[in-house]
CSV table of C-alpha atoms in Angstrom, one decimal:
chain,number,residue,atom,x,y,z
A,28,MET,CA,-2.7,-8.9,5.4
A,29,LEU,CA,-1.2,-5.6,6.6
A,30,GLY,CA,-1.8,-6.6,10.2
A,31,ALA,CA,0.1,-9.8,9.7
A,32,VAL,CA,3.1,-7.8,8.3
A,33,GLY,CA,2.9,-5.5,11.3
A,34,VAL,CA,2.9,-8.5,13.7
A,35,PHE,CA,5.9,-10.0,11.9
A,36,LEU,CA,7.9,-6.8,11.9
A,37,ASP,CA,7.0,-6.3,15.6
A,38,MET,CA,8.3,-9.8,16.4
A,39,MET,CA,11.5,-8.9,14.6
A,40,GLY,CA,11.9,-5.9,16.9
A,41,ILE,CA,11.1,-3.2,14.3
A,42,ASP,CA,8.8,-0.4,15.5
A,43,VAL,CA,6.5,0.1,12.5
A,44,VAL,CA,4.3,2.8,14.1
A,45,GLY,CA,7.3,4.7,15.3
A,46,ASN,CA,9.0,4.5,11.9
A,47,VAL,CA,5.9,5.7,10.1
A,48,THR,CA,5.3,8.5,12.5
A,49,GLU,CA,8.9,9.6,12.2
A,50,ALA,CA,8.6,9.5,8.4
A,51,VAL,CA,5.5,11.7,8.4
A,52,GLU,CA,6.9,14.2,10.8
A,53,SER,CA,10.3,14.5,9.0
A,54,ASN,CA,9.0,14.8,5.4
A,55,PRO,CA,5.2,14.7,5.1
A,56,LEU,CA,5.1,15.5,1.3
A,57,GLN,CA,7.4,12.6,0.5
A,58,PHE,CA,5.4,10.2,2.7
A,59,LEU,CA,2.2,11.3,1.0
A,60,SER,CA,3.7,10.9,-2.4
A,61,ILE,CA,4.7,7.3,-1.5
A,62,VAL,CA,1.2,6.6,-0.2
A,63,GLY,CA,-0.3,8.2,-3.3
A,64,LEU,CA,1.8,6.0,-5.6
A,65,PHE,CA,0.8,2.9,-3.7
A,66,VAL,CA,-2.9,3.8,-3.9
A,67,LEU,CA,-2.6,4.6,-7.6
A,68,SER,CA,-0.9,1.2,-8.3
A,69,LYS,CA,-3.8,-0.5,-6.5
A,70,VAL,CA,-6.4,1.4,-8.5
A,71,VAL,CA,-4.6,0.5,-11.7
A,72,ASP,CA,-4.5,-3.2,-10.6
A,73,ILE,CA,-8.2,-3.2,-9.8
A,74,GLY,CA,-8.9,-1.5,-13.2
A,75,ARG,CA,-6.9,-4.2,-15.1
A,76,ARG,CA,-8.8,-7.0,-13.3
A,77,TYR,CA,-12.1,-5.3,-14.1
A,78,MET,CA,-11.1,-5.0,-17.8
A,79,ASN,CA,-9.9,-8.6,-18.0
A,80,GLU,CA,-13.2,-9.8,-16.5
A,81,SER,CA,-15.2,-7.7,-18.8
A,82,SER,CA,-13.3,-9.0,-21.9
A,83,PHE,CA,-13.9,-12.6,-20.7
A,84,GLU,CA,-17.7,-12.0,-20.3
A,85,SER,CA,-18.0,-10.5,-23.8
A,86,GLU,CA,-16.6,-13.6,-25.5
């Protein structure tokens, strides 16, 4: 999925790797906080799915 997004942006002429590298070099703490929020949202999403599946199994 992420690779497909990268290919699409590359076709549009947007340098994804260069932009990410520039973001990390200019403000690494802000970049890490954005990545942390993304990871946290994925963990919460996985937890919700697990809880929903568990509630269906108990019924």
